[in-house]
Coordinates of C-alpha atoms in Angstrom, one line a residue:
Chain Z
X1 CA 48.5 50.8 24.6
X2 CA 47.6 47.2 23.6
X3 CA 46.6 46.9 20.4
X4 CA 43.4 45.4 19.8
X5 CA 44.0 41.8 18.5
X6 CA 41.3 41.7 15.7
X7 CA 42.6 44.7 14.0
X8 CA 46.3 42.7 14.1
X9 CA 45.0 39.5 13.0
X10 CA 43.5 41.8 9.6
X11 CA 46.3 43.3 8.8
X12 CA 47.9 42.1 5.6
X13 CA 51.2 39.9 5.3
X14 CA 50.4 39.0 9.2
X15 CA 50.1 35.7 9.9
X16 CA 46.8 33.4 11.3
X17 CA 44.0 34.9 9.7
X18 CA 43.3 35.5 6.0
X19 CA 42.8 39.0 4.6
X20 CA 39.1 39.6 4.9
X21 CA 39.1 40.6 0.8
X22 CA 41.0 37.1 0.3
X23 CA 38.7 35.5 2.8
X24 CA 35.3 36.8 1.0
X25 CA 36.9 35.3 -2.5
X26 CA 37.9 32.1 -0.8
X27 CA 34.4 31.6 0.4
X28 CA 32.2 32.8 -2.9
X29 CA 34.7 30.6 -5.0
X30 CA 33.9 28.3 -2.2
X31 CA 30.3 29.0 -2.7
X32 CA 30.0 28.6 -6.2
X33 CA 32.1 25.5 -6.7
X34 CA 29.4 24.2 -4.3
X35 CA 26.6 25.1 -5.6
X36 CA 26.8 23.8 -9.4
X37 CA 26.6 20.8 -7.4
X38 CA 24.4 21.3 -5.9
X39 CA 21.9 22.8 -9.2
X40 CA 23.4 19.4 -10.8
X41 CA 21.5 17.7 -7.6
X42 CA 18.5 19.5 -7.8
X43 CA 18.4 18.8 -11.5
X44 CA 18.4 14.9 -10.2
X45 CA 15.4 15.3 -7.8
X46 CA 13.4 17.6 -10.1
X47 CA 11.5 15.0 -11.8
X48 CA 10.0 13.1 -8.9
X49 CA 9.7 16.6 -7.0
X50 CA 7.5 18.0 -9.9
X51 CA 4.8 14.6 -11.0
X52 CA 4.5 14.4 -6.8
X53 CA 3.9 18.3 -6.5
X54 CA 1.6 18.6 -9.3
X55 CA -0.4 15.4 -8.7
X56 CA -0.4 14.3 -4.9
X57 CA 0.8 17.5 -3.3
X58 CA -1.7 20.2 -5.4
X59 CA -4.8 18.3 -5.2
X60 CA -3.7 17.9 -1.6
X61 CA -3.6 21.8 -0.9
X62 CA -6.8 21.8 -3.5
X63 CA -8.9 19.6 -1.3
X64 CA -8.0 21.8 1.7
X65 CA -9.3 24.6 -0.1
X66 CA -12.8 22.9 -1.7
X67 CA -13.4 21.9 1.9
X68 CA -14.6 25.7 2.5
X69 CA -16.6 26.3 -0.2
X70 CA -19.9 24.7 -1.4
X71 CA -19.5 24.0 -5.2
X72 CA -21.1 21.8 -7.4
X73 CA -18.0 21.4 -9.4
X74 CA -19.4 23.1 -12.6
X75 CA -20.7 26.5 -11.3
X76 CA -19.7 29.1 -9.1
X77 CA -18.2 28.4 -6.0
X78 CA -19.5 29.7 -2.4
X79 CA -17.4 30.6 0.5
X80 CA -19.2 28.5 3.3
X81 CA -16.1 29.0 5.8
X82 CA -16.5 25.7 8.7
X83 CA -19.8 25.1 7.5
X84 CA -18.7 21.4 5.6
X85 CA -16.5 20.3 8.9
X86 CA -19.4 20.8 11.0
X87 CA -22.0 19.3 9.1
X88 CA -20.0 16.2 9.6
X89 CA -20.3 16.0 13.1
X90 CA -23.8 16.3 12.9
X91 CA -25.5 14.5 9.7
X92 CA -25.2 10.9 11.4
X93 CA -24.5 9.0 8.1
X94 CA -21.1 11.1 7.7
X95 CA -19.7 11.3 11.2
X96 CA -21.3 7.2 11.0
X97 CA -18.8 6.8 8.4
X98 CA -15.5 7.7 10.5
X99 CA -16.5 5.3 13.5
X100 CA -17.1 2.4 11.3
X101 CA -13.6 3.5 10.2
X102 CA -12.6 2.5 13.5
X103 CA -14.4 -0.6 14.1
X104 CA -13.1 -1.8 10.3
X105 CA -9.7 -0.8 12.5
X106 CA -10.5 -3.6 14.6
X107 CA -11.0 -5.8 12.4
X108 CA -8.5 -4.7 9.2
X109 CA -5.5 -4.3 12.0
X110 CA -6.1 -5.8 15.7
X111 CA -7.4 -8.9 14.4
X112 CA -4.6 -9.8 12.1
X113 CA -1.7 -8.4 14.0
X114 CA -2.9 -10.2 17.1
X115 CA -3.9 -13.5 15.5
X116 CA -0.2 -12.8 12.9
X117 CA 1.4 -12.4 16.4
X118 CA 0.1 -16.4 17.1
X119 CA 1.0 -17.8 13.8
X120 CA 4.4 -16.5 13.4
X121 CA 5.7 -17.9 16.5
X122 CA 3.5 -21.0 16.5
X123 CA 5.7 -21.8 12.8
X124 CA 8.6 -20.7 14.3
X125 CA 7.9 -23.4 16.8
X126 CA 6.8 -26.2 15.7
X127 CA 6.6 -26.2 12.2
X128 CA 10.1 -24.5 11.2
X129 CA 10.6 -27.0 8.4
X130 CA 8.9 -27.3 4.6
X131 CA 5.3 -27.3 6.1
X132 CA 6.0 -23.8 7.8
X133 CA 7.1 -23.0 4.5
X134 CA 3.9 -23.7 2.9
X135 CA 1.8 -22.6 5.4
X136 CA 3.1 -18.8 5.0
X137 CA 3.2 -18.9 1.4
X138 CA -0.1 -20.2 1.0
X139 CA -1.1 -17.5 3.7
X140 CA 0.4 -14.5 1.5
X141 CA -2.0 -15.4 -1.5
X142 CA -4.6 -13.1 -0.7
X143 CA -2.4 -10.3 -0.1
X144 CA -0.9 -10.5 -4.0
X145 CA -4.3 -10.3 -5.6
X146 CA -6.1 -7.4 -6.4
X147 CA -8.6 -6.3 -3.4
X148 CA -11.2 -5.7 -5.7
X149 CA -10.8 -10.1 -6.7
X150 CA -11.1 -10.4 -3.1
X151 CA -14.1 -8.0 -2.6
X152 CA -16.1 -10.5 -5.3
X153 CA -14.7 -14.0 -4.0
X154 CA -15.8 -13.3 -0.1
X155 CA -19.2 -11.2 -1.9
X156 CA -20.3 -14.5 -3.2
X157 CA -19.1 -17.0 -0.3
X158 CA -21.3 -14.4 2.4
X159 CA -24.2 -14.6 -0.4
X160 CA -27.5 -16.8 0.5
X161 CA -26.3 -19.7 -1.2
X162 CA -22.8 -19.6 -0.5
X163 CA -20.0 -21.6 0.8
X164 CA -20.3 -20.1 4.4
X165 CA -23.9 -20.7 4.9
X166 CA -23.4 -24.0 3.1
X167 CA -20.8 -25.0 5.8
X168 CA -23.0 -23.8 8.4
X169 CA -25.9 -26.0 7.4
X170 CA -23.5 -29.2 7.5
X171 CA -22.8 -28.1 10.6
X172 CA -26.7 -28.0 11.7
X173 CA -26.2 -24.1 12.5
X174 CA -28.6 -23.8 8.9
X175 CA -30.7 -21.4 11.7
X176 CA -27.9 -18.9 12.0
X177 CA -27.3 -18.9 8.0
X178 CA -28.3 -15.5 6.3
X179 CA -27.0 -13.2 3.4
X180 CA -24.4 -12.1 5.3
X181 CA -23.9 -8.6 3.7
X182 CA -27.1 -7.7 3.6
X183 CA -28.0 -7.4 7.4
X184 CA -27.6 -4.6 9.6
X185 CA -25.5 -6.3 12.4
X186 CA -23.5 -8.6 10.6
X187 CA -22.8 -6.2 7.2
X188 CA -19.5 -4.7 8.7
X189 CA -17.7 -8.0 11.0
X190 CA -18.5 -9.8 7.4
X191 CA -16.6 -7.0 5.3
X192 CA -14.1 -7.6 8.3
X193 CA -13.4 -11.2 8.0
X194 CA -12.2 -10.1 4.3
X195 CA -9.7 -7.9 5.5
X196 CA -8.6 -10.9 8.0
X197 CA -8.4 -12.6 5.3
X198 CA -6.0 -10.5 3.0
X199 CA -4.0 -9.3 5.7
X200 CA -3.2 -12.2 7.9
X201 CA -0.2 -13.2 6.0
X202 CA 1.0 -10.4 5.3
X203 CA 1.2 -9.9 9.1
X204 CA 2.2 -13.6 9.9
X205 CA 5.3 -13.3 7.3
X206 CA 6.6 -10.1 8.7
X207 CA 6.1 -11.1 12.1
X208 CA 8.0 -14.4 10.9
X209 CA 11.1 -12.5 9.8
X210 CA 10.8 -10.9 13.4
X211 CA 11.0 -13.9 15.0
X212 CA 14.1 -15.9 13.3
X213 CA 15.6 -12.6 14.3
X214 CA 15.5 -12.9 17.9
X215 CA 18.5 -15.0 19.6
X216 CA 17.8 -17.9 19.6
X217 CA 19.6 -18.3 23.1
X218 CA 16.8 -16.6 25.0
X219 CA 14.2 -19.2 23.7
X220 CA 16.5 -21.7 24.4
X221 CA 17.7 -20.8 28.3
X222 CA 13.4 -19.8 28.3
X223 CA 12.7 -24.2 27.7
X224 CA 15.4 -25.0 30.0
X225 CA 13.6 -22.9 32.9
X226 CA 10.4 -25.1 31.6
X227 CA 8.6 -21.7 29.9
X228 CA 5.6 -23.0 27.8
X229 CA 4.5 -21.5 24.6
X230 CA 2.3 -18.7 26.0
X231 CA 5.4 -17.8 28.8
X232 CA 7.3 -17.4 25.9
X233 CA 5.0 -16.0 23.7
X234 CA 4.0 -12.9 26.4
X235 CA 8.0 -12.6 27.8
X236 CA 10.2 -13.1 24.5
X237 CA 8.3 -12.9 21.6
X238 CA 5.5 -9.6 21.9
X239 CA 8.2 -7.9 23.7
X240 CA 10.7 -8.5 21.1
X241 CA 9.0 -7.6 18.4
X242 CA 7.8 -4.1 19.0
X243 CA 9.3 -2.9 15.8
X244 CA 7.5 -5.8 14.0
X245 CA 4.6 -4.9 15.5
X246 CA 4.3 -1.4 14.9
X247 CA 4.8 -2.0 11.4
X248 CA 2.4 -4.5 11.2
X249 CA -0.2 -2.1 12.7
X250 CA 1.0 0.9 10.2
X251 CA 0.5 -1.2 7.3
X252 CA -3.1 -2.5 8.4
X253 CA -4.4 0.8 10.3
X254 CA -3.8 2.6 7.4
X255 CA -5.6 0.0 5.6
X256 CA -8.5 0.2 7.5
X257 CA -9.0 3.9 7.6
X258 CA -8.2 4.0 3.7
X259 CA -10.7 1.2 3.0
X260 CA -12.2 1.4 -0.2
X261 CA -12.1 -1.9 -3.0
X262 CA -13.0 -4.5 -1.0
X263 CA -15.7 -2.2 1.0
X264 CA -17.1 -0.6 -2.7
X265 CA -17.6 -4.1 -4.5
X266 CA -19.1 -6.8 -1.2
X267 CA -21.5 -3.8 -0.1
X268 CA -20.8 -0.4 -1.8
X269 CA -21.4 0.9 2.1
X270 CA -24.6 -0.8 2.5
X271 CA -27.2 -2.1 3.3
X272 CA -28.3 1.4 4.7
X273 CA -24.5 2.8 5.8
X274 CA -23.8 0.2 7.8
X275 CA -20.5 -0.6 6.2
X276 CA -20.4 3.0 4.8
X277 CA -16.6 4.2 5.5
X278 CA -14.9 8.0 4.7
X279 CA -13.8 6.5 1.1
X280 CA -16.7 5.0 0.2
X281 CA -18.4 8.6 1.0
X282 CA -16.1 10.7 -0.2
X283 CA -16.8 8.8 -3.5
X284 CA -20.5 9.2 -3.4
X285 CA -20.1 13.0 -2.7
X286 CA -17.6 14.1 -4.9
X287 CA -18.6 12.2 -7.8
X288 CA -22.3 10.9 -8.0
X289 CA -24.0 14.2 -5.5
X290 CA -21.1 16.3 -7.0
X291 CA -21.0 18.1 -3.3
X292 CA -17.6 18.7 -4.0
X293 CA -17.4 21.0 -0.2
X294 CA -18.6 18.4 1.8
X295 CA -16.9 15.4 0.1
X296 CA -13.4 17.6 0.6
X297 CA -14.1 17.8 3.9
X298 CA -14.4 14.6 4.9
X299 CA -11.1 13.9 2.8
X300 CA -9.2 16.4 4.7
X301 CA -10.4 14.9 7.9
X302 CA -9.6 11.2 6.5
X303 CA -6.3 12.3 6.2
X304 CA -5.8 14.3 9.9
X305 CA -7.7 10.7 10.8
X306 CA -4.8 8.8 9.5
X307 CA -1.9 10.8 10.6
X308 CA -3.3 11.3 14.2
X309 CA -3.3 7.2 14.4
X310 CA 0.1 6.8 13.0
X311 CA 1.4 9.2 14.9
X312 CA 1.1 7.3 18.3
X313 CA 2.2 4.0 16.7
X314 CA 5.1 4.6 15.3
X315 CA 6.2 6.6 19.3
X316 CA 5.1 4.1 20.5
X317 CA 6.7 1.2 18.6
X318 CA 10.0 3.0 17.7
X319 CA 12.8 0.0 17.6
X320 CA 15.3 0.8 21.1
X321 CA 18.3 1.0 19.7
X322 CA 21.1 -0.6 21.7
Chain P
X1 CA 14.7 -27.7 19.4
X2 CA 12.2 -29.7 22.5
X3 CA 8.1 -28.9 21.7
X4 CA 5.6 -30.7 24.0
X5 CA 4.0 -33.0 22.2
X6 CA 0.4 -32.0 22.1
X7 CA 1.9 -28.1 22.0
X8 CA 3.0 -29.3 18.4
X9 CA -0.5 -30.7 17.2
X10 CA -2.1 -27.9 18.6
X11 CA -0.2 -25.8 16.4
X12 CA 0.0 -28.0 13.0
X13 CA -4.3 -28.2 13.4
X14 CA -4.3 -24.2 13.8
X15 CA -2.3 -23.4 10.5
X16 CA -3.5 -26.5 8.8
X17 CA -7.4 -24.8 9.4
X18 CA -5.9 -21.1 8.8
X19 CA -4.9 -22.7 5.6
X20 CA -8.1 -23.7 4.8
X21 CA -9.6 -20.5 5.4
X22 CA -7.4 -19.0 2.8
X23 CA -7.5 -21.6 0.5
X24 CA -11.2 -22.6 0.7
X25 CA -12.4 -19.5 -1.0
X26 CA -10.4 -19.8 -4.5
X27 CA -11.9 -23.0 -4.6
X28 CA -15.2 -22.3 -4.3
X29 CA -15.1 -19.7 -7.0
X30 CA -13.7 -21.9 -8.9
X31 CA -16.1 -25.3 -8.4
X32 CA -19.3 -22.4 -8.7
X33 CA -17.4 -20.9 -12.1
X34 CA -18.1 -24.9 -13.2
X35 CA -21.7 -24.3 -12.8
X36 CA -24.0 -23.8 -16.1
X37 CA -24.0 -20.0 -16.9
X38 CA -27.0 -18.4 -15.3
X39 CA -28.2 -20.6 -12.4
X40 CA -27.2 -19.8 -8.8
X41 CA -25.5 -23.2 -7.7
X42 CA -26.2 -24.4 -4.5
X43 CA -24.1 -27.2 -2.5
X44 CA -20.2 -27.2 -2.3
X45 CA -19.3 -29.9 -4.8
X46 CA -18.0 -30.5 -8.4
X47 CA -21.1 -30.0 -10.8
X48 CA -22.3 -32.7 -12.6
X49 CA -21.5 -31.4 -16.1
X50 CA -18.3 -28.9 -15.6
X51 CA -19.2 -25.9 -17.9
X52 CA -15.3 -25.2 -18.7
X53 CA -17.1 -22.7 -21.4
X54 CA -17.8 -20.3 -18.8
X55 CA -14.5 -19.8 -19.0
X56 CA -14.4 -19.0 -22.9
X57 CA -17.4 -16.9 -22.6
X58 CA -15.6 -14.6 -19.6
X59 CA -12.7 -14.4 -21.7
X60 CA -14.7 -13.3 -24.7
X61 CA -17.3 -10.8 -22.8
X62 CA -14.8 -9.0 -20.3
X63 CA -13.0 -8.5 -23.6
X64 CA -9.7 -10.0 -22.0
X65 CA -6.9 -9.8 -24.8
X66 CA -8.2 -6.1 -24.8
X67 CA -7.8 -5.5 -20.6
X68 CA -4.4 -7.7 -20.9
X69 CA -3.2 -5.4 -23.4
X70 CA -4.3 -2.0 -21.3
X71 CA -2.7 -3.4 -18.0
X72 CA 0.7 -4.5 -19.8
X73 CA 0.5 -0.8 -21.2
X74 CA -0.3 0.6 -17.7
X75 CA 2.4 -1.3 -16.6
X76 CA 5.2 -0.8 -18.9
X77 CA 4.2 3.3 -18.9
X78 CA 4.4 3.3 -14.9
X79 CA 7.1 1.4 -14.2
X80 CA 10.0 2.0 -16.0
X81 CA 9.5 5.9 -15.6
X82 CA 8.7 5.7 -11.7
X83 CA 11.8 3.6 -10.9
X84 CA 14.2 6.3 -12.8
X85 CA 12.9 8.9 -11.6
X86 CA 12.4 7.9 -7.6
X87 CA 16.2 6.4 -8.3
X88 CA 17.2 10.2 -9.5
X89 CA 15.9 11.4 -6.9
X90 CA 16.9 9.0 -4.1
X91 CA 20.3 9.6 -4.8
X92 CA 20.2 13.2 -4.2
X93 CA 18.7 13.1 -1.5
X94 CA 20.6 10.3 0.0
X95 CA 24.0 10.5 -1.6
X96 CA 24.3 13.6 -2.7
X97 CA 22.9 15.4 0.6
X98 CA 21.7 18.6 -1.9
X99 CA 20.9 21.5 0.4
X100 CA 17.1 21.2 1.4
X101 CA 17.1 17.4 1.4
X102 CA 15.7 17.3 4.8
X103 CA 12.7 19.0 4.0
X104 CA 12.8 17.2 1.0
X105 CA 12.8 13.6 2.7
X106 CA 9.8 14.7 4.8
X107 CA 8.0 16.2 2.0
X108 CA 8.0 13.0 0.5
X109 CA 7.3 11.0 3.5
X110 CA 4.4 12.2 4.2
X111 CA 3.0 11.7 1.3
X112 CA 3.0 8.3 2.6
X113 CA 0.4 9.2 5.1
X114 CA -2.3 10.2 2.3
X115 CA -5.7 8.1 1.5
X116 CA -5.3 8.3 -1.9
X117 CA -9.5 8.8 -1.3
X118 CA -8.3 12.5 0.2
X119 CA -7.0 13.9 -3.0
X120 CA -9.1 12.3 -6.0
X121 CA -11.4 14.5 -6.5
X122 CA -8.7 17.5 -7.6
X123 CA -7.2 15.2 -9.8
X124 CA -10.2 14.7 -11.2
X125 CA -10.5 18.3 -11.8
X126 CA -6.7 18.5 -12.7
X127 CA -7.0 15.9 -15.3
X128 CA -9.9 17.9 -16.9
X129 CA -8.4 21.0 -17.0
X130 CA -5.0 19.6 -18.8
X131 CA -7.8 17.2 -21.0
X132 CA -6.4 13.9 -20.3
X133 CA -9.6 12.7 -18.5
X134 CA -10.8 9.2 -20.0
X135 CA -7.3 8.4 -21.1
X136 CA -4.9 6.1 -20.2
X137 CA -2.5 9.0 -19.4
X138 CA -5.2 10.1 -16.0
X139 CA -3.8 6.8 -15.1
X140 CA -0.4 6.8 -15.8
X141 CA 0.5 10.4 -14.4
X142 CA -1.1 10.1 -11.4
X143 CA 0.2 6.3 -10.6
X144 CA 4.0 7.4 -10.9
X145 CA 3.4 9.7 -8.7
X146 CA 1.5 8.1 -5.9
X147 CA 4.3 5.7 -5.7
X148 CA 7.1 9.2 -5.2
X149 CA 6.5 8.9 -1.4
X150 CA 7.7 5.6 -1.6
X151 CA 10.2 5.0 -3.8
X152 CA 12.3 8.1 -3.1
X153 CA 12.3 7.2 0.6
X154 CA 13.0 3.6 -1.1
X155 CA 16.1 4.5 -2.8
X156 CA 17.1 6.9 -0.5
X157 CA 17.4 4.3 2.4
X158 CA 19.9 2.3 -0.1
X159 CA 21.8 5.4 -1.2
X160 CA 21.9 6.7 2.0
X161 CA 24.4 3.8 2.8
X162 CA 26.7 3.5 0.1
X163 CA 30.0 4.6 1.1
X164 CA 31.6 8.1 0.2
X165 CA 34.7 6.4 -1.2
X166 CA 32.6 4.7 -3.7
X167 CA 32.2 8.1 -5.8
X168 CA 35.8 9.7 -4.5
X169 CA 37.0 7.4 -6.3
X170 CA 35.1 7.8 -9.3
X171 CA 35.5 11.6 -9.1
X172 CA 39.2 11.1 -8.9
X173 CA 39.1 9.2 -11.9
X174 CA 37.1 12.0 -13.3
X175 CA 33.6 11.2 -13.5
X176 CA 30.6 13.7 -13.3
X177 CA 27.4 14.1 -11.1
X178 CA 25.5 12.3 -14.4
X179 CA 28.5 9.8 -15.2
X180 CA 28.3 9.0 -11.3
X181 CA 25.2 8.2 -11.3
X182 CA 24.4 6.1 -14.6
X183 CA 27.6 4.4 -14.4
X184 CA 28.7 3.4 -11.1
X185 CA 25.5 3.8 -8.8
X186 CA 22.7 2.3 -11.0
X187 CA 24.4 -0.8 -11.5
X188 CA 25.1 -1.4 -8.1
X189 CA 21.3 0.0 -7.0
X190 CA 20.4 -2.7 -9.3
X191 CA 19.1 -5.5 -6.3
X192 CA 16.6 -2.5 -4.4
X193 CA 15.3 -0.8 -7.9
X194 CA 14.1 -4.5 -9.0
X195 CA 11.7 -5.3 -6.0
X196 CA 10.7 -1.5 -5.8
X197 CA 9.9 -2.4 -9.7
X198 CA 8.0 -5.8 -9.2
X199 CA 6.0 -3.6 -6.3
X200 CA 4.6 -1.4 -8.4
X201 CA 4.3 -3.6 -11.1
X202 CA 1.8 -5.8 -8.9
X203 CA 0.4 -2.4 -7.5
X204 CA -0.6 -1.3 -10.9
X205 CA -2.1 -4.0 -12.3
X206 CA -4.9 -4.0 -9.0
X207 CA -5.2 -0.7 -9.2
X208 CA -8.6 0.3 -8.4
X209 CA -9.9 3.1 -7.7
X210 CA -8.1 5.4 -10.0
X211 CA -9.5 3.7 -12.7
X212 CA -13.2 3.5 -11.9
X213 CA -12.9 7.4 -11.3
X214 CA -10.1 8.4 -14.3
X215 CA -11.2 6.6 -16.7
X216 CA -14.8 5.4 -18.3
X217 CA -13.8 2.9 -20.2
X218 CA -13.2 -0.4 -18.5
X219 CA -10.9 -1.4 -22.0
X220 CA -8.3 1.2 -21.1
X221 CA -8.0 0.6 -17.2
X222 CA -6.4 -2.2 -15.3
X223 CA -7.3 -5.7 -14.9
X224 CA -8.2 -4.9 -11.6
X225 CA -10.2 -1.8 -12.3
X226 CA -12.3 -3.3 -15.2
X227 CA -13.3 -5.8 -12.6
X228 CA -15.6 -3.4 -11.2
X229 CA -17.4 -2.9 -14.1
X230 CA -17.5 -6.9 -14.9
X231 CA -19.1 -7.3 -11.4
X232 CA -21.9 -5.3 -12.8
X233 CA -22.9 -6.9 -15.8
X234 CA -22.5 -10.0 -13.8
X235 CA -24.3 -8.9 -10.7
X236 CA -26.8 -12.0 -11.7
X237 CA -24.5 -14.4 -13.2
X238 CA -22.3 -15.7 -10.3
X239 CA -20.8 -18.6 -12.4
X240 CA -19.7 -16.1 -15.3
X241 CA -18.5 -13.7 -12.9
X242 CA -16.7 -16.0 -10.9
X243 CA -15.0 -17.1 -14.5
X244 CA -14.2 -14.3 -14.8
X245 CA -12.6 -13.1 -11.9
X246 CA -10.4 -16.2 -11.6
X247 CA -9.1 -15.3 -15.1
X248 CA -8.1 -11.5 -13.6
X249 CA -6.7 -13.4 -10.8
X250 CA -4.8 -16.3 -13.1
X251 CA -1.8 -13.4 -14.4
X252 CA -1.1 -12.0 -10.4
X253 CA -1.1 -15.9 -9.4
X254 CA 1.2 -17.2 -12.0
X255 CA 3.5 -14.1 -11.2
X256 CA 3.1 -14.4 -6.9
X257 CA 4.5 -18.2 -8.2
X258 CA 7.2 -17.4 -10.3
X259 CA 8.2 -14.5 -8.3
X260 CA 7.6 -16.0 -5.1
X261 CA 10.1 -14.9 -2.9
X262 CA 11.1 -11.9 -4.7
X263 CA 7.9 -10.3 -4.0
X264 CA 7.3 -12.0 -0.5
X265 CA 10.9 -10.1 0.5
X266 CA 10.3 -7.0 -1.8
X267 CA 7.4 -6.4 0.4
X268 CA 8.3 -7.1 4.1
X269 CA 11.5 -4.6 3.0
X270 CA 9.1 -2.1 1.7
X271 CA 6.7 -2.3 5.0
X272 CA 10.2 -1.8 7.3
X273 CA 11.4 1.1 5.5
X274 CA 8.3 2.7 5.2

């Protein structure tokens, strides 16, 4: 009769497998030892986690909760279900903020990244020396000043007596002069220009770092083959900068969708609601109109939009591992 | 490098144009700031009688010494604390690889996508409940928390690349986790910690919305936060507004000029890591 091997293995004294009791002890012992270290490890995370949980995660959850209520911030809150969300899509002012946010993506993201690619490539090809360094630093300057300051500076430049209109007059284009930020047709592009001014340097410098990492042999062989700037740009620079372009797009798209400072000081969302974006509208609804529910619903929608916009960018521009 | 002559000059022209586009706004507000207070200057030209006094007036009326002190207070309250706790968390997640570290990392990275306007309203109510609304702590706590996603991610990226041998050797010598952290890993992590500190200092200095919502007294805000209030007062006095703006810009610009290389490098690395 063959004895089942398992039972043999479990018999004390036989070589091979250990006694189940010993095994259990061993497991507990190992478990204990790891546990102590893990507890210490968790203590290391705790301060950061607590701060983050109390002042970011908890408020994030609260925003979702508030978004289902009608509440003025002091009195009792009434449950309204999805009504606040439905409202966003029905009230032109509210859904308009989302549409404006997407227009801003063109100005804050698409243009700076495209222009940044061109500038990085130009610096790489024609200004490798001191001039390139100076250009890089100068273009980067607006990126370090407070966005509020950028807003105030451009608020003045774009005003009726400001620099932009003076330049137009100098070139005999005085007929075009207007209060750029006060005009329904031009306010959003005008705000967009401030975005370009702030973000161009960041994109340029980041992309330039990427270009300088490209193997120079690629460019040399392209030039031997007689490739011009455009050919080289389209065939080498842009495809090989996929990852850097992805980073630029992510940073600038978030900047566009979450814009607040620049718009608040230049137009405060006006004229009418032509430059109103979710950030501004959340502030107005929440802190001046005390409509916590609708403000929170818009906030949830904004956060969802940011995630939805970033995921495809991350996916499309993932660095290819060689 | 062989580049066609024409292309060379077109490239230079493009760069010069963009540099002008970047610089002219600064020059314009500087010249405007020198015009007589209360006037609406027209003409991009040097004023006949430059009013340097505008800077003094703006300095006094914006209560600059108070603003500077307040901004420095906020930076000192926020940045070192955020540096320490994020380094500790990055150490535990990246190097000790505690159980749940993947979930923790995801949880922190998730915060990178959240626009601040999205959860400012509950923060306001939370701070009222905690009794810190309208004090500087109302800015300090949320700022530290807001920096955690980026800071933890950044420090984890450093620790995850540290070879295990370093810790093992120290362990053999009898070091516990705490000693290991302070005596071995913090000194090794100084370069990324410093970059992080510079970035967080600039972000704190430039913070606006948080100050606007959570602190009513402009002199308790950051420089940038106070600028909003200053703009409200001087909407109709463009020269003074420009003078005030320049005064508020100067510290940032000075810091940028001094630490230019580090700041650019840190911002870029931060972006790539984030």
